[in-house]
Coordinates of N, CA, C and O in Angstrom, one line a residue:
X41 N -5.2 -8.3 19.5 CA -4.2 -9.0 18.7 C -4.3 -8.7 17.2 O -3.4 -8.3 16.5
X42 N -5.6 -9.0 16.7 CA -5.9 -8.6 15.5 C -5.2 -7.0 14.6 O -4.7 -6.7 13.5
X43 N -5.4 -6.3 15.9 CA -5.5 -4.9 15.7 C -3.8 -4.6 15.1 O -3.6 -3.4 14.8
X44 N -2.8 -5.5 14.9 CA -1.5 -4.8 14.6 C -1.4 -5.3 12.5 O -0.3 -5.4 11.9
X45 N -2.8 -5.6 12.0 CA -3.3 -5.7 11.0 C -3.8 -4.9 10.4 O -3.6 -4.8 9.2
X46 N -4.7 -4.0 11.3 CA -5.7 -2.9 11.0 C -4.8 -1.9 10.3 O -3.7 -1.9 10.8
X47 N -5.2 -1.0 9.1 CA -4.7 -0.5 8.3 C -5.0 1.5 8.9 O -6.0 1.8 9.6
X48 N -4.3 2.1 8.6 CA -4.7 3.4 9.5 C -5.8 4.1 8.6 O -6.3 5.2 9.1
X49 N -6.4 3.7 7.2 CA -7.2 3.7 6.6 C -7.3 3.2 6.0 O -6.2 2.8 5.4
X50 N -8.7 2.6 5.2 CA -9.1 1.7 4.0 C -9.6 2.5 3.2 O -10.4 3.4 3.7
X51 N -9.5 2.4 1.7 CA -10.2 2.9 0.7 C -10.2 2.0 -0.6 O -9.7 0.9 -0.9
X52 N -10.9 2.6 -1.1 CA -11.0 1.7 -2.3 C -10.1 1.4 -3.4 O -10.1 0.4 -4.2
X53 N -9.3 2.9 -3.4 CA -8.6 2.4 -4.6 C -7.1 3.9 -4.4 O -7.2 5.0 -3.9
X54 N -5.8 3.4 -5.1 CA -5.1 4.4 -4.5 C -5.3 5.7 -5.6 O -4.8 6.8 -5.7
X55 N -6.0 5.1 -6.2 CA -6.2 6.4 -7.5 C -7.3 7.6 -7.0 O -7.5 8.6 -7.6
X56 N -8.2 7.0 -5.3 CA -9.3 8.1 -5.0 C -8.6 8.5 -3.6 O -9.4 8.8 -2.7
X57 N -7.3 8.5 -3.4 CA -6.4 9.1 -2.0 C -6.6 10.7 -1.9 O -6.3 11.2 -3.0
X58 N -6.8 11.4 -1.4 CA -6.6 12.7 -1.4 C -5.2 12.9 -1.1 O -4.8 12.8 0.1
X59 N -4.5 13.3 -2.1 CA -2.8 12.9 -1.4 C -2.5 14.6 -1.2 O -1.8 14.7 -0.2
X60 N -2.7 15.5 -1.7 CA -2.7 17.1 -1.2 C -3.4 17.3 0.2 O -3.2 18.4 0.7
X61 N -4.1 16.6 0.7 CA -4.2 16.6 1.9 C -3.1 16.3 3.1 O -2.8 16.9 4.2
X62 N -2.4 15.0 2.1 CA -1.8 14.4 3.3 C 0.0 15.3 2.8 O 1.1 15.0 3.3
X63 N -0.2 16.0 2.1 CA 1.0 16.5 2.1 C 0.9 17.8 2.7 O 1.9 18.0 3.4
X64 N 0.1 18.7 2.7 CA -0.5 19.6 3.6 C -0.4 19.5 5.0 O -0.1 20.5 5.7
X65 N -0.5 18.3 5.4 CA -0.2 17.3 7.1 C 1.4 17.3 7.1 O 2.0 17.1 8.1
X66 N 2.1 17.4 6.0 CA 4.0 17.2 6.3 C 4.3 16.0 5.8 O 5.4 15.6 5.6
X67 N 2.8 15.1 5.3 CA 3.6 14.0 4.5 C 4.8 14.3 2.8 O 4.7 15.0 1.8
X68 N 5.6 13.4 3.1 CA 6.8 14.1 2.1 C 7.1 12.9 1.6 O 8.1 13.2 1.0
X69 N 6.8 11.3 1.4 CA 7.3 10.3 1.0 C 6.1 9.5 0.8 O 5.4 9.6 1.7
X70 N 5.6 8.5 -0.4 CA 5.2 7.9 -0.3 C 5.6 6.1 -0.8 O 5.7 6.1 -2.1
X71 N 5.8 5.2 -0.4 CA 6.1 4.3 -0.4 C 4.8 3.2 -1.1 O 3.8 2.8 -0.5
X72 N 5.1 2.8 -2.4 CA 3.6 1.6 -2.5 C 4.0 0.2 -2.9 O 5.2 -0.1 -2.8
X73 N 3.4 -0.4 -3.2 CA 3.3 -1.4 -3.5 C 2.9 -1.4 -4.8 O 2.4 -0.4 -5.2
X74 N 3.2 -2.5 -5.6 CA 3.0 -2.2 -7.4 C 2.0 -3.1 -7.4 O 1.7 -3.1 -8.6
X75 N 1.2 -4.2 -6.8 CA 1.0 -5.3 -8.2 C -0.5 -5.5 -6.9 O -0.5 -6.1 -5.9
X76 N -1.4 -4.8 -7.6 CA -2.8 -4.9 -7.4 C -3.1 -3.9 -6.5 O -3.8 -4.1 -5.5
X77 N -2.4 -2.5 -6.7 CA -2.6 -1.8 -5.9 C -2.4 -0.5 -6.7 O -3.0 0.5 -6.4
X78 N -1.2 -0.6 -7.9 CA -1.5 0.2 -9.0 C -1.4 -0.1 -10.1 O -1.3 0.8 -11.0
X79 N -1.3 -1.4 -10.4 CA -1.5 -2.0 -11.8 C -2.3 -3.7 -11.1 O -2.5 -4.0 -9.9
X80 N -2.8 -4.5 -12.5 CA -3.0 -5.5 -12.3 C -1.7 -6.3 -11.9 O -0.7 -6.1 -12.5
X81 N -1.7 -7.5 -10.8 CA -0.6 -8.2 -11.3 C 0.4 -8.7 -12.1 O 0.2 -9.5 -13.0
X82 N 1.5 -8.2 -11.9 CA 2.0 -8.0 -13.4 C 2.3 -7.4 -14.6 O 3.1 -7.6 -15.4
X83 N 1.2 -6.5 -14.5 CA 0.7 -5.8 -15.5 C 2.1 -4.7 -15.7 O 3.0 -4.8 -14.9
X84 N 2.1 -4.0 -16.5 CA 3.0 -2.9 -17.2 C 2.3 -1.4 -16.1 O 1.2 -1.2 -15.6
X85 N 3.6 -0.5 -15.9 CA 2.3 0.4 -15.7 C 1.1 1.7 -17.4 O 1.2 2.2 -18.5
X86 N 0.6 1.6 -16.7 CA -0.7 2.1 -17.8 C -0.5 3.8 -17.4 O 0.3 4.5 -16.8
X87 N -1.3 4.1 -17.9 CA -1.4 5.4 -18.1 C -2.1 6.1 -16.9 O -1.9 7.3 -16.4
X88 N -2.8 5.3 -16.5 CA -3.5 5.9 -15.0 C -2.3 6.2 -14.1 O -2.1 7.2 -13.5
X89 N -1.3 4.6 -14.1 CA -0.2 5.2 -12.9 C 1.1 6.1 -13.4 O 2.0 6.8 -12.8
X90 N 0.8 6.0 -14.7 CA 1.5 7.1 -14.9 C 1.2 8.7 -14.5 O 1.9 9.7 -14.0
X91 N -0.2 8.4 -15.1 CA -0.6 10.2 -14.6 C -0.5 10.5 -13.0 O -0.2 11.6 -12.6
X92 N -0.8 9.7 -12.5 CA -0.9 9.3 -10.8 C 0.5 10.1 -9.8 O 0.6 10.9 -8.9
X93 N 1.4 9.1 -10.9 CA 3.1 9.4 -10.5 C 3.8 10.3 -10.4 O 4.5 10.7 -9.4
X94 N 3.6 10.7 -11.8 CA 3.9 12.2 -12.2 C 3.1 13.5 -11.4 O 3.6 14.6 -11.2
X95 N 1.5 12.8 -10.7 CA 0.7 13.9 -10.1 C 1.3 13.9 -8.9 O 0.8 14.8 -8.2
X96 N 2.2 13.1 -8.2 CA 2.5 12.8 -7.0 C 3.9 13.8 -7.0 O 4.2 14.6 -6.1
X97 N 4.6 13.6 -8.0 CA 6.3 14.5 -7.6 C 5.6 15.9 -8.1 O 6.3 17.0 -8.0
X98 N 4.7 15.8 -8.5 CA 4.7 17.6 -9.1 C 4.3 18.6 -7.7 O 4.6 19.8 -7.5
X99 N 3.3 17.4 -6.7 CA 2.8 18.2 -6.3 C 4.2 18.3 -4.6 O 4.0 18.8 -3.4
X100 N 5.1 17.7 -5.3 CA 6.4 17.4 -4.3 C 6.6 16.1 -3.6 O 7.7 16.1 -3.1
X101 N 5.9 14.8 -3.4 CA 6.4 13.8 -2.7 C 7.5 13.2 -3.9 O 7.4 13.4 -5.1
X102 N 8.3 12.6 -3.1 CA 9.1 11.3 -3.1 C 8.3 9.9 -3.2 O 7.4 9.6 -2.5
X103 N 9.1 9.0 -4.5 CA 8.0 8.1 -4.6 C 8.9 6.9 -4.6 O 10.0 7.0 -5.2
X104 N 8.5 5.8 -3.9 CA 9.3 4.2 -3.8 C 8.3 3.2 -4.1 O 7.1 3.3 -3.9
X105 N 8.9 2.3 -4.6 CA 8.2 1.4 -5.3 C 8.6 0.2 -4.3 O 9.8 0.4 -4.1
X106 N 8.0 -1.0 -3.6 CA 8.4 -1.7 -2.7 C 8.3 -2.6 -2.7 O 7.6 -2.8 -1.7
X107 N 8.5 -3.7 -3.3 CA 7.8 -5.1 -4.1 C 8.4 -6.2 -3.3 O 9.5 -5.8 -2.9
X108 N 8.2 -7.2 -3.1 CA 8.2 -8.6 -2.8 C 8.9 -9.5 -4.1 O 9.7 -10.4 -4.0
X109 N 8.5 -9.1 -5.3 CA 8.7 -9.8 -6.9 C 10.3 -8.9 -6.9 O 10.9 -8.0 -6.3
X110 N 10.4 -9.8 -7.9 CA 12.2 -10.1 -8.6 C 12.5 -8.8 -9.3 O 11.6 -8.1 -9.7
X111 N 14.0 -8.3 -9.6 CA 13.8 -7.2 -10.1 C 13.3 -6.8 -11.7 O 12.9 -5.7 -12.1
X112 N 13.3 -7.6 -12.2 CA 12.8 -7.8 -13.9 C 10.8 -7.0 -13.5 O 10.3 -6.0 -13.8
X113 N 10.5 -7.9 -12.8 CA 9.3 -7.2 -13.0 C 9.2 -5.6 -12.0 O 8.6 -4.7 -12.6
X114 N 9.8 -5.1 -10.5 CA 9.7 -4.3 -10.5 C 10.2 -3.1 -11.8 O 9.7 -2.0 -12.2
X115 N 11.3 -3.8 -12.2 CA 12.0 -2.6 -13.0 C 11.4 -2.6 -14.6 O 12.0 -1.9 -15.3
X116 N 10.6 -3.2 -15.0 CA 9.5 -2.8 -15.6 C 8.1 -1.8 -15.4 O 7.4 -1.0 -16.0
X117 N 8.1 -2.4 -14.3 CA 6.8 -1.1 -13.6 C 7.8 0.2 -13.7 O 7.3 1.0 -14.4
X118 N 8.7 0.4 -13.3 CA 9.6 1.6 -12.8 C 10.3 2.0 -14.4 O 11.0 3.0 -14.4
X119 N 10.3 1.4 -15.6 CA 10.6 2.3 -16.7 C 10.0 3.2 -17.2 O 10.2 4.2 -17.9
X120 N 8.7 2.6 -16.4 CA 7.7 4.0 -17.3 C 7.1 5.2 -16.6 O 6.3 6.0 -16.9
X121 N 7.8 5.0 -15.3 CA 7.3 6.1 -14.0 C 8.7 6.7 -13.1 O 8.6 7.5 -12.2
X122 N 9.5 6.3 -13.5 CA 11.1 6.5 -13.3 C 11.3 7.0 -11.9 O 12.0 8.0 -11.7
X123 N 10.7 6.3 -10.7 CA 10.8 6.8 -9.7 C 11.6 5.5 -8.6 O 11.4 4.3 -8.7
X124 N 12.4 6.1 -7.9 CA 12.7 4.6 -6.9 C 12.1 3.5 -6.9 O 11.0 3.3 -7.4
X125 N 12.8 2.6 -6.2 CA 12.1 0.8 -6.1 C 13.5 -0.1 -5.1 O 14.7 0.0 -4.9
X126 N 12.7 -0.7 -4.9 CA 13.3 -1.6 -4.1 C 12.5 -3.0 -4.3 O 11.3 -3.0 -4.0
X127 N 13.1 -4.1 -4.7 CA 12.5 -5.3 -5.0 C 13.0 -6.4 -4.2 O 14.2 -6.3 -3.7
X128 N 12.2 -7.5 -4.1 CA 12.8 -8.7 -3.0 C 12.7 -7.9 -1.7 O 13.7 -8.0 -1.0
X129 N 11.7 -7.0 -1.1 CA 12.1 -6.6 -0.2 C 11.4 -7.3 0.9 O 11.3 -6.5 1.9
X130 N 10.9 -8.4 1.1 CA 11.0 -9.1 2.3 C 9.8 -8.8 3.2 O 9.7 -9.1 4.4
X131 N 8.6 -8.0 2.4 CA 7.6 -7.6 3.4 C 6.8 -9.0 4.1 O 6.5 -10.0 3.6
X132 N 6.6 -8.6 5.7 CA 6.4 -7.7 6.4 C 8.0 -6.6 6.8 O 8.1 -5.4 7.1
X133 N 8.7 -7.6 6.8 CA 9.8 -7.3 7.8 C 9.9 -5.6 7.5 O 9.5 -5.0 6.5
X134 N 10.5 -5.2 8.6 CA 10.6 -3.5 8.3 C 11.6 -3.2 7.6 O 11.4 -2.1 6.9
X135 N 12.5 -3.9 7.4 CA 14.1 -3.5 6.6 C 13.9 -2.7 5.4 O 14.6 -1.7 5.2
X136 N 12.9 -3.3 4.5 CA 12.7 -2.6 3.4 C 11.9 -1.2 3.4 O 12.0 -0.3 2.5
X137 N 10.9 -1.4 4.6 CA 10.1 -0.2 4.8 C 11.5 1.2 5.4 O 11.8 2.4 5.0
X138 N 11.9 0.5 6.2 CA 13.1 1.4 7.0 C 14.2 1.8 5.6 O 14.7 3.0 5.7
X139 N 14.6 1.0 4.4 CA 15.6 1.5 3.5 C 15.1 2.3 2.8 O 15.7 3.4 2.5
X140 N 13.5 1.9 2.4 CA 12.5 3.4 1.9 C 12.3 4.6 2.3 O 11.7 5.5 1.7
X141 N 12.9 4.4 3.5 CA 12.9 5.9 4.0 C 13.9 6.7 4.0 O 13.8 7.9 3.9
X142 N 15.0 5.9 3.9 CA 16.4 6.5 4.2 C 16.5 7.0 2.8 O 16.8 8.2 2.7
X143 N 16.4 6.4 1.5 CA 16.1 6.8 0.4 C 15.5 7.9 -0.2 O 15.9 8.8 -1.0
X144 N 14.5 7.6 0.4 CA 13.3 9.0 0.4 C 13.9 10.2 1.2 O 13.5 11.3 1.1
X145 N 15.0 9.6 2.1 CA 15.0 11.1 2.7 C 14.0 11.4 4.1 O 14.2 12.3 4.8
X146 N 12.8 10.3 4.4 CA 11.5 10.8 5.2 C 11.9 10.0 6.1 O 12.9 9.4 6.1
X147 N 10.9 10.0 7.2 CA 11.4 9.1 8.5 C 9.1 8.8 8.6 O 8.2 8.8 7.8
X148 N 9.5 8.6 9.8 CA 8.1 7.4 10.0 C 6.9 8.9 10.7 O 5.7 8.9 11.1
X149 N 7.5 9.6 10.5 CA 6.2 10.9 10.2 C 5.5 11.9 9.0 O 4.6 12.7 8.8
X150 N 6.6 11.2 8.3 CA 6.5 12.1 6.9 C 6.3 11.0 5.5 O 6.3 11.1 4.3
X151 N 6.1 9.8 6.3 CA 6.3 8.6 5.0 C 4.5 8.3 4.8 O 3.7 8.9 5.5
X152 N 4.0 7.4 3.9 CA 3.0 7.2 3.9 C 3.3 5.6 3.0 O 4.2 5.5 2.3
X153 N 2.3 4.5 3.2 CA 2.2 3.6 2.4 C 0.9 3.1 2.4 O -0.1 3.2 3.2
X154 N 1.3 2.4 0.9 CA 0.0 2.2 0.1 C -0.3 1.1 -0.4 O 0.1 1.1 -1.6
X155 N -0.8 -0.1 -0.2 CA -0.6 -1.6 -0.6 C -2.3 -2.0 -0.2 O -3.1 -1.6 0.5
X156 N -2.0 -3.1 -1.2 CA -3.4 -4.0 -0.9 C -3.2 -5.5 0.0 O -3.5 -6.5 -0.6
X157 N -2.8 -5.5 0.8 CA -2.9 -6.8 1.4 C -2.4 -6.4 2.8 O -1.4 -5.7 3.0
X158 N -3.0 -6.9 3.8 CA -2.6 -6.9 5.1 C -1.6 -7.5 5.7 O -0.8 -6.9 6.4
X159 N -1.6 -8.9 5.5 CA -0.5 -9.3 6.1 C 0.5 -9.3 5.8 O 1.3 -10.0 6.5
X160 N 1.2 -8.4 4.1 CA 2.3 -7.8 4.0 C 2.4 -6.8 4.0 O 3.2 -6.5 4.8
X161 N 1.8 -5.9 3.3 CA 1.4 -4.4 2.9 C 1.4 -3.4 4.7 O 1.9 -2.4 5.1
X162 N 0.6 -4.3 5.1 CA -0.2 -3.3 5.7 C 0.9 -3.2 7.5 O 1.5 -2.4 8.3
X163 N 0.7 -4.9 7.2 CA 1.5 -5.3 8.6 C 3.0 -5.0 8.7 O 3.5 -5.0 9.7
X164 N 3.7 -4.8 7.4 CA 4.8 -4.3 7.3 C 5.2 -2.8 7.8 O 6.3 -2.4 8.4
X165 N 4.0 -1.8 7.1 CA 4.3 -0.4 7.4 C 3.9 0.0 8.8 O 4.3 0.9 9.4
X166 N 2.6 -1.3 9.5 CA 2.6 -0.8 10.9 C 4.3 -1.0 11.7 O 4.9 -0.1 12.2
X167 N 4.7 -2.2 11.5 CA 5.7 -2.5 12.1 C 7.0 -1.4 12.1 O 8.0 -1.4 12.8
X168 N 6.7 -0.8 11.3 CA 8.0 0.3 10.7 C 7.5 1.5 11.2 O 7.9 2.5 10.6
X169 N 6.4 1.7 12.4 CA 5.9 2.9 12.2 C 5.1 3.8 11.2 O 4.6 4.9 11.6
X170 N 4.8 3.4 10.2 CA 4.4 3.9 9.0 C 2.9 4.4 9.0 O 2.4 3.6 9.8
X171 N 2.1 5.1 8.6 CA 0.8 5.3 7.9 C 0.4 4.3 7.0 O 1.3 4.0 6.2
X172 N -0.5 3.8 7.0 CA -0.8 2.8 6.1 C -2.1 3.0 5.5 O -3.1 3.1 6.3
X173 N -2.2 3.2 4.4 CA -3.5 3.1 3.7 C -3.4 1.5 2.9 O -2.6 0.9 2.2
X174 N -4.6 1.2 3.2 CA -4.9 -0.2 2.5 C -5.7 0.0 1.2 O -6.6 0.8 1.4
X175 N -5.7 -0.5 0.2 CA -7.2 -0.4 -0.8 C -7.3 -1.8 -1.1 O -6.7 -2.9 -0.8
X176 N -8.3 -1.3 -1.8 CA -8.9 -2.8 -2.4 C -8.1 -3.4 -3.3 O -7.3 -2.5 -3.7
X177 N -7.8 -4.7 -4.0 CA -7.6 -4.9 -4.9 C -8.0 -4.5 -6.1 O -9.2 -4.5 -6.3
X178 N -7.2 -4.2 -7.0 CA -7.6 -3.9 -8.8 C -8.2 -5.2 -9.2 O -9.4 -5.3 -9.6
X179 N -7.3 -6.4 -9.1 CA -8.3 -7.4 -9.9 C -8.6 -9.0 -9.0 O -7.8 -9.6 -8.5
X180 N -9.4 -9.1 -9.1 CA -10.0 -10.4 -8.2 C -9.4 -11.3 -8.5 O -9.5 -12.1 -7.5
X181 N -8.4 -11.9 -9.6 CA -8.4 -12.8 -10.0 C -6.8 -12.7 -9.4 O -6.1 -11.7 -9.6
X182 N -6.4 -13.8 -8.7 CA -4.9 -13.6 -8.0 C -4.5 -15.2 -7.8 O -5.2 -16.2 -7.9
X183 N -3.3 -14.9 -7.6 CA -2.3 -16.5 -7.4 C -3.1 -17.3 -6.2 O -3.6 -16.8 -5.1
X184 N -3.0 -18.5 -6.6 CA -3.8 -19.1 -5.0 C -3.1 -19.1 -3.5 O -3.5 -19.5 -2.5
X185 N -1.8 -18.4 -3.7 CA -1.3 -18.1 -2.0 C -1.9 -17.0 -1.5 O -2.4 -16.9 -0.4
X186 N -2.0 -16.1 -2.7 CA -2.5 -14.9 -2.1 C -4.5 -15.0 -2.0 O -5.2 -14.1 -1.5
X187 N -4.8 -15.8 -2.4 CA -6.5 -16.1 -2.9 C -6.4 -16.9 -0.9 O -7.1 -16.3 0.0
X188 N -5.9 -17.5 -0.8 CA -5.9 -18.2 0.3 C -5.9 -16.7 1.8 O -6.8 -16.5 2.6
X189 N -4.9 -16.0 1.7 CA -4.6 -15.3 2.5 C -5.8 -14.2 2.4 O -6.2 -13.6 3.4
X190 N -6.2 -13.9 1.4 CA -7.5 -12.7 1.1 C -8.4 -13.6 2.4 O -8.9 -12.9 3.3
X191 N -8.5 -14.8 2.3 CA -9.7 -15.8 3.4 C -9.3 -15.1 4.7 O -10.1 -14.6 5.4
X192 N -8.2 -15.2 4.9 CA -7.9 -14.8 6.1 C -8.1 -13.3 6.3 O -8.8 -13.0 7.3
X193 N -7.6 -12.4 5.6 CA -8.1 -11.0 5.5 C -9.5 -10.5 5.8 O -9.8 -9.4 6.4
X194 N -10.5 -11.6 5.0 CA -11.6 -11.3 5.2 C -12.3 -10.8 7.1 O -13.0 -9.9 7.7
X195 N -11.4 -12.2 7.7 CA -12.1 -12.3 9.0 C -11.3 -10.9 10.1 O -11.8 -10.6 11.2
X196 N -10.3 -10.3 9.7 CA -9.4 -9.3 9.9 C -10.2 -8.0 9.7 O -10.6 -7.2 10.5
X197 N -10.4 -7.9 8.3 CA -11.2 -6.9 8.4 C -12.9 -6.8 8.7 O -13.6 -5.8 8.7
X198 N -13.4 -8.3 9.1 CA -14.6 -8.0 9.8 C -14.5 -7.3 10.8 O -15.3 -6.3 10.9
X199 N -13.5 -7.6 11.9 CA -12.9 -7.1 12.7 C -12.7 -5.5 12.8 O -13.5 -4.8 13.4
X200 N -11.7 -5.2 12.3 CA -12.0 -3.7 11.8 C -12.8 -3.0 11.5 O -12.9 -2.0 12.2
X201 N -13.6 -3.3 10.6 CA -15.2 -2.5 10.3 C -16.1 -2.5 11.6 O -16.7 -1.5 11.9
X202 N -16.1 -3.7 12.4 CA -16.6 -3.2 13.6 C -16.0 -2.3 14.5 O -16.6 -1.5 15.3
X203 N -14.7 -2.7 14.3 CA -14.1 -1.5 15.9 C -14.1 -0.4 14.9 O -14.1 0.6 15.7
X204 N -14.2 0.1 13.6 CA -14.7 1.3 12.8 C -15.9 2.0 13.5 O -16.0 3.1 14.1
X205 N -17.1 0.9 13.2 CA -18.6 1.2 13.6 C -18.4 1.7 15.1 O -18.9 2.8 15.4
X206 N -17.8 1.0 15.8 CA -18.2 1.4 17.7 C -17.5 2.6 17.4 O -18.2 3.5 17.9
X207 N -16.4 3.1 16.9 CA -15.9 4.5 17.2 C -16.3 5.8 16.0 O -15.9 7.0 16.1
X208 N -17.2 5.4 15.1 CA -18.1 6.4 15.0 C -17.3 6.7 13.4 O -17.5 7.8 12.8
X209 N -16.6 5.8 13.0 CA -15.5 6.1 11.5 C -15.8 5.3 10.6 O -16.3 4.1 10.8
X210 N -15.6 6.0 9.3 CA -15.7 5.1 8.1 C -15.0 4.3 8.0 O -13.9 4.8 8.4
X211 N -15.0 3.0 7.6 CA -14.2 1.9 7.5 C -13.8 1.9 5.6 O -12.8 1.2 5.1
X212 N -14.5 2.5 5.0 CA -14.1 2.4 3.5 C -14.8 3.4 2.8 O -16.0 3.4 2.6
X213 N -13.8 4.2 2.3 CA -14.4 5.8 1.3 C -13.9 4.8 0.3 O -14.0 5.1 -0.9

């Protein structure tokens, strides 16, 4: 039951992704999440996800920005990285994962996503088919709905890290 949580990889952070790998594999879209996954919440983007962004279309993906928050704050993140978005998108539900594709152009073999939280992030791009990479959060310090739900995460990915261990895989580069 747990298992439609489990993320198709964990890492620590989206800035140590080997993403020339996964474009090498036919990945051609990537889909993320903005707010503790490439900036702090809220935050502006910085120069890291700038260089990030820019390293992402040069090296050819399509990039979507897929937020939950209002459009004022996605379209601030997105002035300074000028790449798609879609905001209020309703995660988990697939709708928004599924309009990111049609956007992008990719379908659910060629898409990739990138978010810090499971039971929207993660559980949304399973439901859509998607690859899912999970990372860690940027900053510890978060709203108490989401501080509450990390509780729950925790016991999800105990879970994971073991069914990692019995099958012989890293649970976190």
């Amino acid at each position: 039951m747990l298992q439609r949580f489990y993320p198709d990889r964990y890492l620590r952070s989206a800035y140590e992704i080997d993403y020339e790998s996964y474009y090498a594999k036919g990945y051609r879209g990537i889909i993320f999440d903005i707010d503790n996954t490439l900036v702090e919440h809220g935050a502006p983007a910085d120069e890291r996800s700038m260089a990030l962004i820019n390293r992402l279309k040069n090296i050819g993906f399509g990039i979507m920005l897929l937020s939950n928050n209002k459009e004022p704050r996605v379209k601030m993140f997105n002035d300074a990285v000028h790449v798609s978005y879609i905001f209020k998108a309703g995660k988990p539900a697939r709708r928004g994962y599924e309009e990111a594709m049609q956007k992008l152009g990719t379908d659910v073999n060629t898409t990739l996503f990138v978010g810090d939280q499971l039971f929207t992030d993660v559980w949304g791009a399973r439901n859509a088919g998607i690859f899912s990479i999970l990372t860690q959060p940027i900053d510890k310090k978060e709203e108490i709905q989401i501080v509450l739900k990390r509780y729950l995460e925790r016991i999800v990915l105990f879970f994971y890290k073991r069914q990692c261990k019995k099958q012989g895989k890293k649970y976190l580069e």
